[in-house]
Amino acid sequence: MQALRSAANGPDRPLFAVLNGERRDPPPIWLMRQAGRYLPEYRALRADKGGFLDLVHDSDAAAEVTLQPIRRFGFDGAILFSDILVVPHALGQDLRFVAGEGPRLSPTLVDHALSSLTPALDRLDDVYATVRKVAAALPPGKTFLGFAGSPWTVATYMVAGQGSREQAETRRMAYRDPVAFGAIIDAIADLTVDYLAAQISAGVDAVQLFDSWSGSLAPAEFERWVIAPTARIVDRLRALRPGVPIIGFPKGAGGKLAAYARETQVDAIGLDETVDPLWADGVLPPSLPVQGNLDPLALVTGGRALEDAVARIRTAFQDRPHIFNLGHGIVPDCPIAHVEQLLRLVRGHA
Ligand code: CP3
């Protein structure tokens, strides 16, 4: 299947083309967290299957959820339905999602050694099964995106056991005990390379590294815990699976964006909504594909606010390879009609 999907004479895939450096007008579009709670068909399936993790581990259901937004909206990219926290789960932490609160990992690595965990790599097998099912069912012309969290962001959950304010516990640990913390980062990075390589073997066309909390680090720490491990992952993954585009999404990186792009060598860079698109266009290499960066709340608002925000982004990136996306995940109360408005605006038949 993978060989078929990559065939040179296959159908045009606009998102894949832009990831390879082509400019397209209109730009291809997908939305971070496009498979999720704003969709009634997602909520129905989730209610039927029990919890979020049950859904992730039911590969038929997870494949269905991956395809739901493609069927409804015809986005150019489908993102695998899973979560960044399946990697800590495979490294041996227990993982639960508490309704209304979010993820819980135990034991926390702030007070338990990494070496006390027993890896359970078979916990990832259902994800690969999902990838195979989606790859077999995805309509031609669409690009299938796999993903993982970046080591820093994943480590913040492994150390604190949950989402945390300003990632303070993890930042403290990184200063206090860089050797122990570095071992955690390395373990995540090693598994992430294998995990993404296996997603690619199972059928994804490109991958995204989500670094949702990279914005909380001081510059030297950003260099050490975001850029360096990401560069190692990119290097090793590219050696194992050449030709598969890698998107980096260092949310909150701000003024460190250009250094991130240059030093990690990602194939494309995702921008969050706080980045001025004109500024980003000026500081990033002109041939580097960018992805983003609509404010998810402009999408919730719709109407004129959405029109203006879309126009600003399109204008700023008109001369470079650009993938239209949000600056962060779509929020659960986002009206379906506004996603439809966005597609009309971007694809030019408003
Ligand atoms: O983008 C997609 O549609 C694909 C699937 C996907 C999910 N999570 C599904 C999900 C992806 C790519 C993620 C990434 C993810 N997960 C990140 C990085 C990106 C980001 O948004 O910052 C992070 C930090 C997580 C960890 C996580 N997962 C948290 C903190 C939570 C709880 C908060 C929340 O948004 O509900 C989750 C749960 C989660 N992951 C849901 C979904 C659809 C909601 C589960 C539900 O209640 O149905």
Short mmCIF file of C-alpha atoms and ligand atoms in Angstrom, two decimals:
data_model
loop_
_atom_site.label_atom_id
_atom_site.label_comp_id
_atom_site.label_asym_id
_atom_site.label_seq_id
_atom_site.Cartn_x
_atom_site.Cartn_y
_atom_site.Cartn_z
CA MET A 1 0.00 0.00 0.00
CA GLN A 2 2.79 2.39 0.95
CA ALA A 3 4.51 1.79 -2.40
CA LEU A 4 1.26 2.45 -4.24
CA ARG A 5 0.56 5.68 -2.38
CA SER A 6 4.05 7.02 -3.09
CA ALA A 7 3.99 6.11 -6.78
CA ALA A 8 5.33 8.97 -8.90
CA ASN A 9 2.48 8.65 -11.36
CA GLY A 10 -0.20 8.46 -8.67
CA PRO A 11 -2.83 11.13 -8.08
CA ASP A 12 -1.69 14.65 -7.20
CA ARG A 13 -1.43 15.16 -3.47
CA PRO A 14 -1.31 18.92 -2.79
CA LEU A 15 -0.29 18.66 0.87
CA PHE A 16 2.52 16.21 0.09
CA ALA A 17 3.68 18.46 -2.77
CA VAL A 18 3.89 21.50 -0.50
CA LEU A 19 5.78 19.50 2.13
CA ASN A 20 8.27 18.81 -0.65
CA GLY A 21 8.71 22.51 -1.30
CA GLU A 22 6.12 23.27 -4.00
CA ARG A 23 3.94 26.35 -3.79
CA ARG A 24 0.22 25.78 -4.34
CA ASP A 25 -2.59 28.27 -4.78
CA PRO A 26 -4.91 27.71 -3.02
CA PRO A 27 -2.81 26.18 -0.24
CA PRO A 28 -3.68 22.71 1.02
CA ILE A 29 -5.47 22.70 4.36
CA TRP A 30 -5.91 20.48 7.39
CA LEU A 31 -6.57 21.38 11.04
CA MET A 32 -4.72 20.27 14.14
CA ARG A 33 -7.03 18.14 16.31
CA GLN A 34 -9.44 17.90 13.38
CA ALA A 35 -10.61 14.51 14.65
CA GLY A 36 -12.33 15.28 17.91
CA ARG A 37 -15.07 16.61 20.07
CA TYR A 38 -16.38 19.43 17.84
CA LEU A 39 -17.66 16.67 15.51
CA PRO A 40 -21.02 15.08 16.46
CA GLU A 41 -19.97 11.85 14.71
CA TYR A 42 -16.85 11.70 16.93
CA ARG A 43 -18.87 12.27 20.10
CA ALA A 44 -21.32 9.53 19.09
CA LEU A 45 -18.58 6.97 18.47
CA ARG A 46 -16.72 7.92 21.65
CA ALA A 47 -19.91 7.55 23.74
CA ASP A 48 -20.41 4.14 22.19
CA LYS A 49 -16.84 2.92 22.83
CA GLY A 50 -16.39 4.21 26.38
CA GLY A 51 -13.32 6.34 27.02
CA PHE A 52 -10.83 8.10 24.80
CA LEU A 53 -8.16 5.43 25.28
CA ASP A 54 -10.63 2.68 24.39
CA LEU A 55 -11.15 4.51 21.13
CA VAL A 56 -7.40 4.77 20.49
CA HIS A 57 -6.94 1.04 21.09
CA ASP A 58 -9.86 0.01 18.90
CA SER A 59 -8.16 0.31 15.52
CA ASP A 60 -11.40 0.09 13.52
CA ALA A 61 -12.89 2.94 15.54
CA ALA A 62 -9.65 4.97 15.48
CA ALA A 63 -9.42 4.57 11.69
CA GLU A 64 -13.04 5.68 11.41
CA VAL A 65 -12.35 8.77 13.58
CA THR A 66 -9.28 9.60 11.45
CA LEU A 67 -11.44 9.51 8.31
CA GLN A 68 -14.47 11.39 9.71
CA PRO A 69 -13.12 14.92 9.07
CA ILE A 70 -11.93 13.90 5.58
CA ARG A 71 -15.39 12.68 4.66
CA ARG A 72 -17.17 15.69 6.11
CA PHE A 73 -14.82 18.46 4.95
CA GLY A 74 -12.47 16.99 2.33
CA PHE A 75 -9.32 18.28 4.06
CA ASP A 76 -6.07 17.64 2.17
CA GLY A 77 -4.52 15.80 5.10
CA ALA A 78 -5.74 13.12 7.50
CA ILE A 79 -4.00 12.97 10.87
CA LEU A 80 -3.81 9.66 12.64
CA PHE A 81 -6.18 9.47 15.60
CA SER A 82 -4.09 8.68 18.66
CA ASP A 83 -2.34 10.75 21.33
CA ILE A 84 1.19 11.87 22.14
CA LEU A 85 0.92 10.10 25.52
CA VAL A 86 0.91 6.59 24.05
CA VAL A 87 4.71 6.88 24.09
CA PRO A 88 4.97 7.24 27.91
CA HIS A 89 2.44 4.40 28.12
CA ALA A 90 4.75 2.24 25.99
CA LEU A 91 7.71 3.29 28.14
CA GLY A 92 5.86 1.71 31.06
CA GLN A 93 3.84 4.42 32.78
CA ASP A 94 0.16 3.85 33.49
CA LEU A 95 -2.06 6.19 31.48
CA ARG A 96 -5.61 7.32 32.24
CA PHE A 97 -7.74 10.15 30.92
CA VAL A 98 -9.89 11.65 33.66
CA ALA A 99 -13.13 13.15 32.31
CA GLY A 100 -13.06 16.92 32.51
CA GLU A 101 -9.48 16.98 33.81
CA GLY A 102 -7.15 15.42 31.27
CA PRO A 103 -4.39 12.84 31.25
CA ARG A 104 -2.79 11.18 34.29
CA LEU A 105 0.50 9.24 34.10
CA SER A 106 1.92 7.21 36.98
CA PRO A 107 4.32 6.79 38.61
CA THR A 108 5.52 10.35 38.04
CA LEU A 109 9.20 10.71 37.17
CA VAL A 110 9.66 13.60 39.56
CA ASP A 111 9.98 11.00 42.33
CA HIS A 112 10.45 7.68 40.51
CA ALA A 113 13.49 6.71 38.45
CA LEU A 114 13.00 6.06 34.76
CA SER A 115 14.72 2.71 35.34
CA SER A 116 11.83 1.59 37.58
CA LEU A 117 9.54 1.44 34.52
CA THR A 118 9.03 -1.71 32.49
CA PRO A 119 8.56 -0.86 28.81
CA ALA A 120 5.50 -2.35 27.11
CA LEU A 121 6.11 -1.67 23.43
CA ASP A 122 3.18 -3.83 22.36
CA ARG A 123 0.96 -1.00 23.60
CA LEU A 124 1.76 0.70 20.27
CA ASP A 125 0.61 -2.20 18.08
CA ASP A 126 -2.99 -0.98 17.89
CA VAL A 127 -1.74 2.37 16.56
CA TYR A 128 0.08 0.62 13.70
CA ALA A 129 -3.08 -1.37 12.96
CA THR A 130 -4.99 1.92 12.74
CA VAL A 131 -2.40 3.31 10.33
CA ARG A 132 -2.73 0.29 8.04
CA LYS A 133 -6.51 0.59 8.00
CA VAL A 134 -6.49 4.31 7.23
CA ALA A 135 -3.82 3.94 4.54
CA ALA A 136 -5.98 1.34 2.81
CA ALA A 137 -9.12 3.51 2.94
CA LEU A 138 -7.87 7.06 2.41
CA PRO A 139 -9.15 8.61 -0.84
CA PRO A 140 -6.55 9.42 -3.51
CA GLY A 141 -5.13 12.92 -3.37
CA LYS A 142 -5.07 13.00 0.42
CA THR A 143 -1.90 12.96 2.52
CA PHE A 144 -1.76 10.79 5.64
CA LEU A 145 0.07 12.34 8.60
CA GLY A 146 1.49 10.38 11.49
CA PHE A 147 2.74 12.12 14.61
CA ALA A 148 4.46 11.99 17.95
CA GLY A 149 5.09 14.47 20.72
CA SER A 150 8.55 15.96 20.95
CA PRO A 151 10.72 14.74 23.82
CA TRP A 152 10.42 17.97 25.82
CA THR A 153 6.62 18.10 25.68
CA VAL A 154 6.23 14.39 26.39
CA ALA A 155 8.73 14.67 29.27
CA THR A 156 6.65 17.41 30.91
CA TYR A 157 3.79 14.92 31.25
CA MET A 158 6.04 12.03 32.32
CA VAL A 159 7.72 14.07 35.05
CA ALA A 160 4.64 15.81 36.48
CA GLY A 161 2.22 12.96 35.72
CA GLN A 162 -0.24 15.43 34.17
CA GLY A 163 -0.48 18.77 32.46
CA SER A 164 1.19 21.41 34.60
CA ARG A 165 1.29 25.16 34.93
CA GLU A 166 4.25 26.55 33.01
CA GLN A 167 5.79 23.07 33.16
CA ALA A 168 7.55 24.25 36.32
CA GLU A 169 8.28 20.86 37.89
CA THR A 170 9.95 19.63 34.73
CA ARG A 171 11.94 22.82 34.21
CA ARG A 172 13.16 22.61 37.79
CA MET A 173 14.20 18.98 37.33
CA ALA A 174 16.06 19.82 34.12
CA TYR A 175 18.13 22.45 35.99
CA ARG A 176 18.58 20.41 39.18
CA ASP A 177 19.49 17.07 37.61
CA PRO A 178 20.29 17.42 33.89
CA VAL A 179 21.80 13.93 33.78
CA ALA A 180 18.66 12.17 35.02
CA PHE A 181 16.49 14.47 32.93
CA GLY A 182 18.66 13.90 29.86
CA ALA A 183 18.13 10.14 30.26
CA ILE A 184 14.36 10.70 30.15
CA ILE A 185 14.68 12.87 27.03
CA ASP A 186 16.91 10.24 25.38
CA ALA A 187 14.53 7.39 26.18
CA ILE A 188 11.62 9.32 24.67
CA ALA A 189 13.68 10.31 21.62
CA ASP A 190 14.86 6.73 21.00
CA LEU A 191 11.35 5.32 21.16
CA THR A 192 10.00 8.21 19.06
CA VAL A 193 12.37 7.36 16.20
CA ASP A 194 11.25 3.72 16.23
CA TYR A 195 7.61 4.69 16.66
CA LEU A 196 7.60 7.13 13.74
CA ALA A 197 9.59 4.75 11.53
CA ALA A 198 6.97 2.07 12.27
CA GLN A 199 4.11 4.48 11.50
CA ILE A 200 5.80 5.19 8.15
CA SER A 201 6.23 1.48 7.42
CA ALA A 202 2.54 0.99 8.21
CA GLY A 203 1.53 3.69 5.72
CA VAL A 204 1.76 7.34 6.81
CA ASP A 205 3.13 9.76 4.19
CA ALA A 206 4.64 12.40 6.51
CA VAL A 207 4.96 12.99 10.25
CA GLN A 208 4.55 15.89 12.65
CA LEU A 209 6.39 16.40 15.92
CA PHE A 210 4.17 18.29 18.38
CA ASP A 211 6.17 20.42 20.82
CA SER A 212 3.24 22.10 22.53
CA TRP A 213 5.22 23.37 25.52
CA SER A 214 8.49 24.43 23.90
CA GLY A 215 7.56 28.05 24.68
CA SER A 216 8.21 27.69 28.39
CA LEU A 217 11.99 27.25 28.13
CA ALA A 218 14.78 29.80 28.56
CA PRO A 219 17.03 30.03 25.45
CA ALA A 220 19.85 27.73 26.57
CA GLU A 221 17.33 25.17 27.82
CA PHE A 222 15.42 25.42 24.54
CA GLU A 223 18.64 24.68 22.70
CA ARG A 224 19.37 21.66 24.90
CA TRP A 225 15.94 20.09 25.41
CA VAL A 226 14.03 21.12 22.28
CA ILE A 227 16.44 21.74 19.41
CA ALA A 228 19.10 19.10 20.16
CA PRO A 229 16.79 16.08 20.66
CA THR A 230 14.56 17.14 17.75
CA ALA A 231 17.63 17.41 15.50
CA ARG A 232 18.69 13.90 16.55
CA ILE A 233 15.23 12.50 15.81
CA VAL A 234 15.13 14.18 12.39
CA ASP A 235 18.59 12.92 11.54
CA ARG A 236 17.95 9.33 12.56
CA LEU A 237 14.45 9.13 11.09
CA ARG A 238 15.67 10.55 7.79
CA ALA A 239 18.42 7.91 7.66
CA LEU A 240 15.89 5.14 8.35
CA ARG A 241 13.06 6.43 6.16
CA PRO A 242 14.45 8.84 3.56
CA GLY A 243 12.04 11.05 1.64
CA VAL A 244 9.33 11.21 4.29
CA PRO A 245 8.67 14.86 5.21
CA ILE A 246 8.93 15.84 8.87
CA ILE A 247 6.94 18.82 10.20
CA GLY A 248 8.18 20.45 13.41
CA PHE A 249 5.68 22.36 15.53
CA PRO A 250 7.53 24.24 18.27
CA LYS A 251 4.57 26.03 19.83
CA GLY A 252 5.56 29.23 21.60
CA ALA A 253 9.11 29.20 20.20
CA GLY A 254 8.72 32.85 19.13
CA GLY A 255 12.12 34.42 18.48
CA LYS A 256 13.77 30.99 18.48
CA LEU A 257 11.88 29.84 15.38
CA ALA A 258 14.65 30.50 12.87
CA ALA A 259 17.23 28.69 15.01
CA TYR A 260 14.82 25.77 15.42
CA ALA A 261 14.31 25.52 11.65
CA ARG A 262 18.02 25.81 10.85
CA GLU A 263 19.33 23.47 13.52
CA THR A 264 16.69 20.74 13.48
CA GLN A 265 16.51 20.60 9.65
CA VAL A 266 12.78 19.81 9.71
CA ASP A 267 11.16 19.82 6.25
CA ALA A 268 8.37 22.19 7.30
CA ILE A 269 7.60 24.29 10.33
CA GLY A 270 4.28 24.79 12.10
CA LEU A 271 3.61 28.27 13.49
CA ASP A 272 1.33 28.98 16.42
CA GLU A 273 -1.20 31.81 16.33
CA THR A 274 0.96 34.25 18.33
CA VAL A 275 3.56 34.40 15.52
CA ASP A 276 3.19 37.36 13.14
CA PRO A 277 3.08 35.69 9.69
CA LEU A 278 4.87 38.62 8.03
CA TRP A 279 7.69 38.45 10.56
CA ALA A 280 7.96 34.66 10.19
CA ASP A 281 8.08 34.99 6.42
CA GLY A 282 11.00 37.39 6.84
CA VAL A 283 13.08 35.31 9.26
CA LEU A 284 12.59 31.82 7.77
CA PRO A 285 14.39 30.58 4.64
CA PRO A 286 12.19 31.47 1.62
CA SER A 287 11.94 27.88 0.40
CA LEU A 288 10.95 26.40 3.79
CA PRO A 289 7.31 25.28 3.84
CA VAL A 290 5.33 26.81 6.71
CA GLN A 291 2.13 25.55 8.27
CA GLY A 292 -0.44 27.63 10.13
CA ASN A 293 -1.36 29.80 11.79
CA LEU A 294 -4.99 30.80 12.25
CA ASP A 295 -6.07 31.58 15.80
CA PRO A 296 -8.49 28.77 16.82
CA LEU A 297 -10.63 31.46 18.45
CA ALA A 298 -10.95 33.41 15.18
CA LEU A 299 -12.40 30.17 13.79
CA VAL A 300 -14.82 29.91 16.71
CA THR A 301 -15.87 33.52 16.08
CA GLY A 302 -16.33 33.14 12.31
CA GLY A 303 -17.72 35.91 10.11
CA ARG A 304 -15.64 39.00 9.45
CA ALA A 305 -13.02 38.22 12.12
CA LEU A 306 -12.31 34.94 10.35
CA GLU A 307 -12.21 36.55 6.90
CA ASP A 308 -9.67 39.14 8.04
CA ALA A 309 -7.45 36.63 9.82
CA VAL A 310 -7.42 34.24 6.84
CA ALA A 311 -6.59 37.07 4.43
CA ARG A 312 -3.64 38.25 6.55
CA ILE A 313 -2.13 34.77 6.65
CA ARG A 314 -2.66 34.06 2.95
CA THR A 315 -1.11 37.37 1.95
CA ALA A 316 1.95 36.92 4.15
CA PHE A 317 2.69 33.44 2.78
CA GLN A 318 1.70 33.95 -0.87
CA ASP A 319 5.28 33.59 -2.13
CA ARG A 320 6.32 30.45 -0.23
CA PRO A 321 5.12 26.87 0.20
CA HIS A 322 2.26 27.19 2.70
CA ILE A 323 -0.08 24.71 4.34
CA PHE A 324 -3.11 26.38 5.83
CA ASN A 325 -3.78 25.25 9.40
CA LEU A 326 -4.65 26.55 12.84
CA GLY A 327 -1.98 27.81 15.22
CA HIS A 328 -3.07 25.14 17.72
CA GLY A 329 -5.83 22.54 18.02
CA ILE A 330 -9.44 23.18 17.08
CA VAL A 331 -11.51 23.74 20.23
CA PRO A 332 -14.51 21.55 21.13
CA ASP A 333 -17.08 24.38 20.86
CA CYS A 334 -16.03 25.34 17.33
CA PRO A 335 -19.13 25.52 15.08
CA ILE A 336 -19.07 23.18 12.07
CA ALA A 337 -20.42 26.04 9.91
CA HIS A 338 -17.26 28.05 10.63
CA VAL A 339 -15.02 25.23 9.45
CA GLU A 340 -17.11 25.22 6.26
CA GLN A 341 -16.68 29.00 5.97
CA LEU A 342 -12.92 28.59 6.41
CA LEU A 343 -12.75 26.02 3.61
CA ARG A 344 -14.68 28.34 1.28
CA LEU A 345 -12.36 31.23 2.17
CA VAL A 346 -9.16 29.26 1.66
CA ARG A 347 -10.26 27.39 -1.46
CA GLY A 348 -11.61 30.55 -3.01
CA HIS A 349 -15.23 29.75 -3.70
CA ALA A 350 -16.74 31.92 -0.96
O1 CP3 B 1 -5.10 16.08 15.69
C1 CP3 B 1 -5.88 15.09 15.74
O2 CP3 B 1 -7.08 15.17 15.47
C2 CP3 B 1 -5.26 13.74 16.01
C3 CP3 B 1 -5.27 13.25 17.34
C4 CP3 B 1 -4.56 13.96 18.49
C5 CP3 B 1 -5.09 13.97 19.80
N1 CP3 B 1 -4.17 14.53 20.63
C6 CP3 B 1 -6.39 13.42 20.18
C7 CP3 B 1 -6.99 13.77 21.48
C8 CP3 B 1 -3.32 14.62 18.54
C9 CP3 B 1 -2.35 14.96 17.43
C10 CP3 B 1 -3.08 14.95 19.93
C11 CP3 B 1 -1.87 15.63 20.39
C12 CP3 B 1 -1.72 15.96 21.80
N2 CP3 B 1 -2.20 15.29 22.89
C13 CP3 B 1 -0.92 17.02 22.28
C14 CP3 B 1 -0.10 17.95 21.41
C15 CP3 B 1 -0.91 18.93 20.67
C16 CP3 B 1 -1.66 19.92 21.50
O3 CP3 B 1 -2.89 19.96 21.34
O4 CP3 B 1 -1.01 20.67 22.24
C17 CP3 B 1 -1.00 17.02 23.68
C18 CP3 B 1 -0.33 18.01 24.62
C19 CP3 B 1 -1.80 15.90 24.05
C20 CP3 B 1 -2.12 15.44 25.43
C21 CP3 B 1 -3.57 15.42 25.70
N3 CP3 B 1 -4.47 14.57 25.11
C22 CP3 B 1 -4.27 16.23 26.62
C23 CP3 B 1 -3.65 17.31 27.47
C24 CP3 B 1 -5.62 15.86 26.55
C25 CP3 B 1 -6.76 16.36 27.40
C26 CP3 B 1 -7.19 17.70 27.00
C27 CP3 B 1 -8.11 17.64 25.81
O5 CP3 B 1 -7.82 18.29 24.80
O6 CP3 B 1 -9.12 16.94 25.94
C28 CP3 B 1 -5.74 14.85 25.56
C29 CP3 B 1 -6.99 14.18 25.13
C30 CP3 B 1 -7.27 14.10 23.68
N4 CP3 B 1 -6.36 13.82 22.70
C31 CP3 B 1 -8.56 14.23 23.07
C32 CP3 B 1 -8.38 14.01 21.69
C33 CP3 B 1 -9.46 13.97 20.63
C34 CP3 B 1 -9.86 14.48 23.80
C35 CP3 B 1 -10.34 13.18 24.32
C36 CP3 B 1 -11.81 13.12 24.51
O7 CP3 B 1 -12.25 13.51 25.60
O8 CP3 B 1 -12.51 12.65 23.60
#
